[in-house]
Short mmCIF file of C-alpha atoms and ligand atoms in Angstrom, two decimals:
data_model
loop_
_atom_site.label_atom_id
_atom_site.label_comp_id
_atom_site.label_asym_id
_atom_site.label_seq_id
_atom_site.Cartn_x
_atom_site.Cartn_y
_atom_site.Cartn_z
CA UNK A 1 4.75 4.51 13.57
CA UNK A 2 5.88 3.90 17.09
CA UNK A 3 2.75 2.19 18.40
CA UNK A 4 3.99 -1.37 18.71
CA UNK A 5 7.57 -0.76 19.62
CA UNK A 6 9.36 -3.61 21.39
CA UNK A 7 12.77 -3.64 22.91
CA UNK A 8 15.24 -6.17 21.62
CA UNK A 9 12.73 -7.47 19.15
CA UNK A 10 13.96 -10.61 17.49
CA UNK A 11 11.67 -12.22 14.98
CA UNK A 12 12.16 -15.12 12.63
CA UNK A 13 10.19 -15.12 9.38
CA UNK A 14 7.53 -17.47 10.75
CA UNK A 15 6.93 -15.26 13.79
CA UNK A 16 6.96 -12.14 11.62
CA UNK A 17 4.20 -13.58 9.46
CA UNK A 18 2.18 -14.51 12.55
CA UNK A 19 2.47 -11.02 14.03
CA UNK A 20 1.49 -9.48 10.69
CA UNK A 21 -1.49 -11.82 10.32
CA UNK A 22 -2.67 -11.18 13.86
CA UNK A 23 -2.37 -7.44 13.37
CA UNK A 24 -4.34 -7.64 10.16
CA UNK A 25 -7.23 -9.47 11.87
CA UNK A 26 -7.34 -6.98 14.73
CA UNK A 27 -7.32 -4.13 12.25
CA UNK A 28 -10.13 -5.70 10.23
CA UNK A 29 -12.31 -5.91 13.37
CA UNK A 30 -11.57 -2.29 14.26
CA UNK A 31 -12.35 -1.21 10.73
CA UNK A 32 -15.68 -3.05 10.81
CA UNK A 33 -16.51 -1.33 14.12
CA UNK A 34 -15.65 2.07 12.66
CA UNK A 35 -17.11 1.89 9.16
CA UNK A 36 -19.59 -1.01 9.41
CA UNK A 37 -18.04 -3.16 6.66
CA UNK A 38 -15.16 -5.55 6.04
CA UNK A 39 -11.97 -4.10 4.56
CA UNK A 40 -9.21 -5.44 2.39
CA UNK A 41 -5.84 -5.04 4.06
CA UNK A 42 -2.51 -4.24 2.43
CA UNK A 43 0.91 -4.08 4.04
CA UNK A 44 4.10 -2.30 3.02
CA UNK A 45 7.40 -2.90 4.84
CA UNK A 46 10.09 -0.69 6.33
CA UNK A 47 13.66 -1.23 5.19
CA UNK A 48 17.32 -1.49 6.03
CA UNK A 49 20.13 -0.45 3.74
CA UNK A 50 23.18 -2.70 3.81
CA UNK A 51 25.40 -0.21 2.00
CA UNK A 52 25.12 2.74 -0.42
CA UNK A 53 24.14 5.77 1.64
CA UNK A 54 23.28 9.18 0.14
CA UNK A 55 23.86 7.74 -3.30
CA UNK A 56 20.25 7.29 -4.45
CA UNK A 57 19.61 10.98 -5.19
CA UNK A 58 22.91 11.07 -7.06
CA UNK A 59 21.60 8.49 -9.56
CA UNK A 60 23.83 5.95 -7.82
CA UNK A 61 23.74 2.46 -6.34
CA UNK A 62 22.14 1.20 -3.13
CA UNK A 63 21.62 -2.17 -1.42
CA UNK A 64 18.41 -2.13 0.64
CA UNK A 65 16.32 -5.02 2.00
CA UNK A 66 12.71 -4.86 3.18
CA UNK A 67 12.17 -5.95 6.81
CA UNK A 68 9.29 -7.45 8.76
CA UNK A 69 7.98 -4.17 10.17
CA UNK A 70 4.97 -2.80 8.35
CA UNK A 71 2.39 -0.15 7.76
CA UNK A 72 -1.03 -1.73 7.23
CA UNK A 73 -3.77 -0.01 5.30
CA UNK A 74 -7.31 -1.36 5.72
CA UNK A 75 -9.56 -0.02 2.99
CA UNK A 76 -13.08 -0.20 1.53
CA UNK A 77 -14.38 1.89 -1.38
CA UNK A 78 -16.98 4.66 -1.01
CA UNK A 79 -19.51 5.69 -3.58
CA UNK A 80 -18.51 9.38 -3.39
CA UNK A 81 -15.13 11.10 -3.87
CA UNK A 82 -14.30 11.45 -0.18
CA UNK A 83 -11.28 9.80 1.42
CA UNK A 84 -11.51 9.35 5.18
CA UNK A 85 -8.36 8.08 6.92
CA UNK A 86 -8.08 7.08 10.55
CA UNK A 87 -4.70 6.34 12.09
CA UNK A 88 -4.59 3.75 14.84
CA UNK A 89 -1.19 4.95 16.02
CA UNK A 90 -2.10 8.58 16.55
CA UNK A 91 -5.87 8.19 17.07
CA UNK A 92 -6.23 10.97 14.53
CA UNK A 93 -8.44 11.29 11.49
CA UNK A 94 -8.12 13.19 8.24
CA UNK A 95 -10.71 13.71 5.53
CA UNK A 96 -10.44 15.15 2.03
CA UNK A 97 -12.21 15.24 -1.29
CA UNK A 98 -10.46 13.82 -4.35
CA UNK A 99 -11.89 16.68 -6.43
CA UNK A 100 -10.47 19.27 -4.09
CA UNK A 101 -7.25 17.99 -2.57
CA UNK A 102 -5.45 20.15 0.05
CA UNK A 103 -2.76 22.32 -1.51
CA UNK A 104 -0.49 22.69 1.51
CA UNK A 105 0.88 20.31 4.08
CA UNK A 106 -0.06 20.46 7.74
CA UNK A 107 3.13 18.92 9.18
CA UNK A 108 1.50 15.67 10.31
CA UNK A 109 1.36 11.98 9.32
CA UNK A 110 -1.61 12.73 7.08
CA UNK A 111 0.67 14.70 4.70
CA UNK A 112 2.11 11.42 3.43
CA UNK A 113 -1.32 10.00 2.61
CA UNK A 114 -2.63 13.23 1.07
CA UNK A 115 0.59 13.68 -0.90
CA UNK A 116 0.26 10.19 -2.37
CA UNK A 117 -3.43 10.71 -3.25
CA UNK A 118 -2.48 13.98 -4.97
CA UNK A 119 0.28 12.39 -7.04
CA UNK A 120 -1.92 9.43 -8.00
CA UNK A 121 -4.75 11.77 -8.98
CA UNK A 122 -2.36 13.92 -11.03
CA UNK A 123 -0.98 10.86 -12.82
CA UNK A 124 -4.48 10.15 -14.13
CA UNK A 125 -5.08 7.12 -11.98
CA UNK A 126 -8.82 6.46 -11.70
CA UNK A 127 -9.19 6.94 -7.97
CA UNK A 128 -12.42 6.50 -6.07
CA UNK A 129 -13.39 7.62 -2.59
CA UNK A 130 -12.46 5.26 0.23
CA UNK A 131 -12.50 4.67 3.98
CA UNK A 132 -9.11 3.78 5.42
CA UNK A 133 -7.68 2.72 8.74
CA UNK A 134 -3.90 2.78 9.03
CA UNK A 135 -1.67 1.11 11.59
CA UNK A 136 2.00 0.29 11.74
CA UNK A 137 4.94 -0.96 13.75
CA UNK A 138 7.87 0.54 11.86
CA UNK A 139 9.73 2.57 14.53
CA UNK A 140 9.33 6.26 13.69
CA UNK A 141 12.24 8.64 13.25
CA UNK A 142 14.66 5.71 13.43
CA UNK A 143 15.74 5.66 9.79
CA UNK A 144 13.75 2.51 8.96
CA UNK A 145 11.49 4.31 6.47
CA UNK A 146 8.20 4.40 8.32
CA UNK A 147 7.09 7.22 6.01
CA UNK A 148 7.84 5.38 2.76
CA UNK A 149 6.06 2.28 4.06
CA UNK A 150 3.00 4.41 4.80
CA UNK A 151 3.09 6.11 1.40
CA UNK A 152 3.35 2.80 -0.42
CA UNK A 153 0.67 1.08 1.70
CA UNK A 154 -1.79 3.92 1.12
CA UNK A 155 -0.95 4.29 -2.58
CA UNK A 156 -1.25 0.56 -3.21
CA UNK A 157 -4.54 0.35 -1.32
CA UNK A 158 -6.05 3.34 -3.17
CA UNK A 159 -5.16 1.77 -6.52
CA UNK A 160 -6.19 -1.79 -5.65
CA UNK A 161 -9.58 -0.74 -4.34
CA UNK A 162 -10.47 0.54 -7.81
CA UNK A 163 -9.26 -2.69 -9.43
CA UNK A 164 -6.33 -1.12 -11.26
CA UNK A 165 -3.24 -3.00 -12.36
CA UNK A 166 -0.35 -1.63 -10.37
CA UNK A 167 2.99 -0.76 -11.90
CA UNK A 168 5.19 -0.99 -8.82
CA UNK A 169 8.05 1.06 -10.23
CA UNK A 170 5.61 3.84 -11.08
CA UNK A 171 4.00 3.64 -7.64
CA UNK A 172 7.44 4.00 -6.02
CA UNK A 173 8.15 7.09 -8.14
CA UNK A 174 4.81 8.70 -7.29
CA UNK A 175 5.34 8.07 -3.58
CA UNK A 176 8.79 9.66 -3.78
CA UNK A 177 7.26 12.59 -5.62
CA UNK A 178 4.69 12.96 -2.83
CA UNK A 179 7.50 13.26 -0.32
CA UNK A 180 9.56 15.60 -2.51
CA UNK A 181 6.80 17.92 -3.64
CA UNK A 182 4.15 17.78 -0.92
CA UNK A 183 5.93 16.82 2.29
CA UNK A 184 9.05 18.83 1.41
CA UNK A 185 11.80 16.23 1.92
CA UNK A 186 14.02 15.83 -1.13
CA UNK A 187 14.57 12.10 -0.55
CA UNK A 188 15.78 9.70 -3.23
CA UNK A 189 13.94 6.64 -4.55
CA UNK A 190 15.49 3.92 -2.36
CA UNK A 191 12.91 3.68 0.44
CA UNK A 192 9.80 3.67 -1.73
CA UNK A 193 11.40 1.30 -4.24
CA UNK A 194 12.30 -1.34 -1.68
CA UNK A 195 8.90 -1.05 0.04
CA UNK A 196 7.48 -2.02 -3.37
CA UNK A 197 10.04 -4.57 -4.57
CA UNK A 198 11.44 -6.20 -1.40
CA UNK A 199 12.10 -9.93 -1.61
CA UNK A 200 12.18 -12.38 1.26
CA UNK A 201 15.73 -13.45 2.24
CA UNK A 202 17.27 -11.08 -0.32
CA UNK A 203 18.79 -7.64 -0.55
CA UNK A 204 18.51 -5.67 -3.81
CA UNK A 205 21.38 -4.13 -5.71
CA UNK A 206 19.48 -1.20 -7.17
CA UNK A 207 20.63 1.20 -9.85
CA UNK A 208 18.76 4.38 -8.97
CA UNK A 209 19.13 5.77 -12.48
CA UNK A 210 17.89 2.88 -14.61
CA UNK A 211 15.76 1.37 -11.82
CA UNK A 212 17.21 -2.01 -12.72
CA UNK A 213 17.94 -4.30 -9.82
CA UNK A 214 19.53 -7.61 -9.02
CA UNK A 215 18.51 -9.86 -6.13
CA UNK A 216 21.31 -10.79 -3.76
CA UNK A 217 20.65 -13.78 -1.50
CA UNK A 218 21.54 -13.18 2.15
CA UNK A 219 23.56 -15.90 3.84
CA UNK A 220 21.52 -17.91 6.34
CA UNK A 221 24.19 -17.95 9.03
CA UNK A 222 24.41 -14.15 9.38
CA UNK A 223 21.82 -11.73 10.75
CA UNK A 224 21.01 -8.11 10.14
CA UNK A 225 20.90 -6.50 13.55
CA UNK A 226 19.67 -2.96 13.93
CA UNK A 227 20.65 -0.86 16.92
CA UNK A 228 18.55 2.21 17.56
CA UNK A 229 20.51 5.05 19.18
CA UNK A 230 17.13 6.43 20.34
CA UNK A 231 18.23 9.80 18.98
CA UNK A 232 15.41 10.93 16.69
CA UNK A 233 16.46 12.41 13.41
CA UNK A 234 13.33 14.58 13.18
CA UNK A 235 15.14 17.80 12.44
CA UNK A 236 17.49 16.33 9.88
CA UNK A 237 15.42 17.29 6.82
CA UNK A 238 17.19 20.66 6.45
CA UNK A 239 20.62 19.04 6.63
CA UNK A 240 19.53 16.29 4.23
CA UNK A 241 18.30 18.81 1.66
CA UNK A 242 21.53 20.77 2.09
CA UNK A 243 23.62 17.67 1.35
CA UNK A 244 21.63 17.21 -1.81
CA UNK A 245 22.30 20.79 -2.91
CA UNK A 246 26.00 20.37 -2.12
CA UNK A 247 26.13 17.31 -4.37
CA UNK A 248 24.39 19.30 -7.12
CA UNK A 249 26.93 22.10 -6.74
CA UNK A 250 29.68 19.51 -7.19
CA UNK A 251 28.05 18.18 -10.36
CA UNK A 252 27.70 21.73 -11.73
CA UNK A 253 31.44 22.27 -11.44
CA UNK A 254 32.52 18.86 -12.75
CA UNK A 255 30.13 19.17 -15.72
CA UNK A 256 31.90 22.38 -16.82
CA UNK A 257 34.96 20.25 -17.47
CA UNK A 258 33.20 16.99 -18.38
CA UNK A 259 29.83 17.78 -19.97
CA UNK A 260 28.83 14.11 -19.98
CA UNK A 261 28.62 14.14 -16.16
CA UNK A 262 24.91 14.52 -15.31
CA UNK A 263 25.08 13.33 -11.71
CA UNK A 264 27.80 12.27 -9.26
CA UNK A 265 27.07 8.76 -10.48
CA UNK A 266 28.95 9.63 -13.67
CA UNK A 267 31.99 11.19 -11.99
CA UNK A 268 35.31 9.66 -10.99
CA UNK A 269 37.75 10.83 -8.35
CA UNK A 270 39.99 12.05 -11.17
CA UNK A 271 37.12 14.25 -12.45
CA UNK A 272 36.78 15.73 -9.00
CA UNK A 273 40.47 16.60 -8.77
CA UNK A 274 40.01 18.97 -11.72
CA UNK A 275 37.63 21.03 -9.55
CA UNK A 276 40.02 21.18 -6.61
CA UNK A 277 40.65 24.90 -6.83
CA UNK A 278 37.10 25.84 -7.83
CA UNK A 279 35.05 24.17 -5.13
CA UNK A 280 35.00 24.66 -1.35
CA UNK A 281 36.68 21.84 0.52
CA UNK A 282 33.36 20.76 2.09
CA UNK A 283 31.77 20.16 -1.30
CA UNK A 284 34.81 18.23 -2.48
CA UNK A 285 34.43 15.93 0.51
CA UNK A 286 30.70 15.44 -0.07
CA UNK A 287 31.41 14.43 -3.67
CA UNK A 288 34.26 12.16 -2.66
CA UNK A 289 31.93 10.25 -0.35
CA UNK A 290 29.34 9.65 -3.07
CA UNK A 291 31.86 8.62 -5.73
CA UNK A 292 33.61 6.17 -3.41
CA UNK A 293 30.37 4.85 -1.92
CA UNK A 294 29.14 3.83 -5.37
CA UNK A 295 32.33 1.85 -5.88
CA UNK A 296 31.92 0.25 -2.45
CA UNK A 297 28.38 -0.90 -3.29
CA UNK A 298 29.63 -2.80 -6.33
CA UNK A 299 32.46 -4.34 -4.33
CA UNK A 300 30.02 -5.27 -1.57
CA UNK A 301 27.64 -6.94 -4.06
CA UNK A 302 30.52 -9.02 -5.41
CA UNK A 303 31.56 -9.95 -1.86
CA UNK A 304 28.01 -10.99 -0.99
CA UNK A 305 27.76 -13.12 -4.10
CA UNK A 306 31.01 -14.83 -3.15
CA UNK A 307 29.70 -15.26 0.40
CA UNK A 308 32.70 -13.25 1.60
CA UNK A 309 31.21 -11.50 4.61
CA UNK A 310 34.59 -10.39 5.97
CA UNK A 311 35.13 -8.19 2.92
CA UNK A 312 31.52 -7.06 3.08
CA UNK A 313 31.98 -6.02 6.73
CA UNK A 314 35.18 -4.14 5.93
CA UNK A 315 33.30 -2.15 3.27
CA UNK A 316 30.58 -1.33 5.81
CA UNK A 317 33.28 0.12 8.07
CA UNK A 318 34.67 2.25 5.23
CA UNK A 319 31.17 3.47 4.45
CA UNK A 320 30.64 4.56 8.05
CA UNK A 321 33.91 6.45 8.23
CA UNK A 322 33.16 8.20 4.98
CA UNK A 323 29.67 9.21 6.14
CA UNK A 324 31.17 10.45 9.39
CA UNK A 325 34.18 12.35 8.05
CA UNK A 326 33.38 13.34 4.45
CA UNK A 327 29.60 13.54 4.33
CA UNK A 328 29.24 14.56 8.01
CA UNK A 329 25.85 12.98 8.64
CA UNK A 330 26.77 10.87 11.65
CA UNK A 331 26.53 11.92 15.30
CA UNK A 332 28.26 11.03 18.55
CA UNK A 333 25.75 8.31 19.43
CA UNK A 334 25.92 6.61 16.02
CA UNK A 335 29.73 6.63 16.15
CA UNK A 336 29.64 5.17 19.64
CA UNK A 337 27.18 2.43 18.65
CA UNK A 338 29.41 1.42 15.72
CA UNK A 339 32.50 1.46 17.92
CA UNK A 340 30.83 -0.75 20.52
CA UNK A 341 29.58 -3.14 17.85
CA UNK A 342 33.05 -3.55 16.42
CA UNK A 343 34.33 -4.50 19.88
CA UNK A 344 31.76 -7.32 20.17
CA UNK A 345 32.45 -10.86 18.98
CA UNK A 346 31.08 -12.35 15.78
CA UNK A 347 30.58 -9.01 14.01
CA UNK A 348 31.48 -8.72 10.32
CA UNK A 349 30.72 -5.02 10.05
CA UNK A 350 28.73 -2.08 11.40
CA UNK A 351 27.76 1.35 10.13
CA UNK A 352 25.23 4.13 10.49
CA UNK A 353 22.21 3.70 8.26
CA UNK A 354 19.82 5.99 6.40
CA UNK A 355 19.82 9.78 6.33
CA UNK A 356 21.81 10.09 9.56
CA UNK A 357 21.94 12.54 12.52
CA UNK A 358 20.48 9.81 14.75
CA UNK A 359 18.39 6.73 14.09
CA UNK A 360 19.94 3.31 13.71
CA UNK A 361 23.11 1.44 12.90
CA UNK A 362 23.08 -1.74 10.83
CA UNK A 363 25.28 -4.61 11.90
CA UNK A 364 26.10 -7.84 10.14
CA UNK A 365 26.50 -10.44 12.87
CA UNK A 366 27.16 -14.18 12.87
CA UNK A 367 23.87 -15.78 13.94
CA UNK A 368 25.45 -17.74 16.79
CA UNK A 369 26.73 -14.47 18.30
CA UNK A 370 23.52 -12.46 18.00
CA UNK A 371 22.38 -12.92 21.59
CA UNK A 372 25.75 -11.96 23.10
CA UNK A 373 25.99 -9.05 20.65
CA UNK A 374 22.63 -7.67 21.77
CA UNK A 375 23.54 -7.93 25.40
CA UNK A 376 27.05 -6.46 25.32
CA UNK A 377 26.30 -3.61 22.92
CA UNK A 378 23.07 -2.61 24.71
CA UNK A 379 24.71 -2.61 28.13
CA UNK A 380 27.76 -0.67 27.02
CA UNK A 381 25.65 1.89 25.13
CA UNK A 382 23.36 2.40 28.10
CA UNK A 383 26.32 2.80 30.40
CA UNK A 384 27.84 5.51 28.20
CA UNK A 385 24.72 7.43 27.30
CA UNK A 386 22.09 6.60 29.92
CA UNK A 387 19.76 5.52 27.09
CA UNK A 388 18.59 1.94 26.59
CA UNK A 389 18.77 1.17 22.88
CA UNK A 390 16.16 -0.87 21.02
CA UNK A 391 17.78 -3.73 19.12
CA UNK A 392 15.95 -5.46 16.26
CA UNK A 393 17.11 -8.68 14.67
CA UNK A 394 15.74 -8.74 11.14
CA UNK A 395 15.25 -11.03 8.22
CA UNK A 396 14.61 -9.72 4.72
CA UNK A 397 10.91 -9.60 3.83
CA UNK A 398 8.69 -9.23 0.77
CA UNK A 399 7.50 -5.85 -0.50
CA UNK A 400 3.98 -4.46 -0.57
CA UNK A 401 1.01 -6.80 -0.99
CA UNK A 402 -2.39 -7.83 0.24
CA UNK A 403 -2.48 -9.52 3.60
CA UNK A 404 -6.24 -9.99 4.17
C1 GLA B 501 16.85 8.66 3.57
C2 GLA B 501 16.19 8.92 2.22
C3 GLA B 501 16.73 7.98 1.14
C4 GLA B 501 18.26 7.99 1.12
C5 GLA B 501 18.82 7.84 2.52
C6 GLA B 501 20.32 8.02 2.56
O1 GLA B 501 16.48 7.41 4.03
O2 GLA B 501 14.79 8.77 2.33
O3 GLA B 501 16.19 8.30 -0.10
O4 GLA B 501 18.73 9.15 0.50
O5 GLA B 501 18.25 8.75 3.44
O6 GLA B 501 20.95 7.02 1.86
#
């Protein structure tokens, strides 16, 4: 949702709350003008991922944090089975009947909302008709999970409006299913899970198989800085799905030798070596990335718990190189942004983030160097590419909830 995009946005938690509150009030007034009644408003955040990339759909480990960019869903129930959704960002409207949900996607934002309604309806949730107005400020196509935040906001609102108790883990799963089965992107569970379970000032160490997670406090004297290459990763879905198939091909081969291996999560580098002559070199490299990335996530969690940000930063660098060389999901601009970040002062680590092929890098920066970091990296990037990058300084935020 690109509507409220700001350059070099730098928000503390207090300011983030104010912006969110203000937005909610404006949305409530618009909703009243549109539908003639007062709504309840729910918000679901976007996310960053500190480390653990392309591991979630391999039953592996990830370390996301929710951030103070949101999708807001204003909602009021209807007495019939119709759902009418307006989007503030695209000035578009979609309408459907819960008894007769669309069977195919149309390739627009509304697919996410319809997909979620379909999955909720199929999971026997007692849904009722509703009027909705959606708005958001999660930058779109930047790898900050604007789509997951919209799915979770809409799903949560549709359930809350009927007074149902919400099982957040189940909601996350249904939202992922909406994206997998209706939208057509075979994403893992990370984005929807963190939009549901985010915790202020914390990252989560999430096991994507068991869905168990541990909260990791983030040190107050370091900031998460996101640099947007401004290269949209819109067309990356095909490549993303291909990576997933390549990982599955790897598992198929390893499992012939080690039947207990159900996903790359279960495999070791030694297991992979056994397949050396049976698998194409590309697939071996894809698997090597995932196996090593899982190990890095555990090492990074230990480093964070020991407040050892130097080691954490080193692991971020290894993750980037592995995504670039073995998994091949980086691009020239992401590599450049990481290179420039590592030349700046006060930087613990930098790497590409999310699915790849564009979008953002995540940088762990000493808080007293954040301003100089923003300036030097932005200028150097613009000089090299002619594009002015957006830079966001983030703090970790709470997951989905009611805001008004
Ligand atoms: C996208 C997907 C996630 C995850 C990341 C890569 O953000 O939505 O599920 O696979 O890519 O780590």
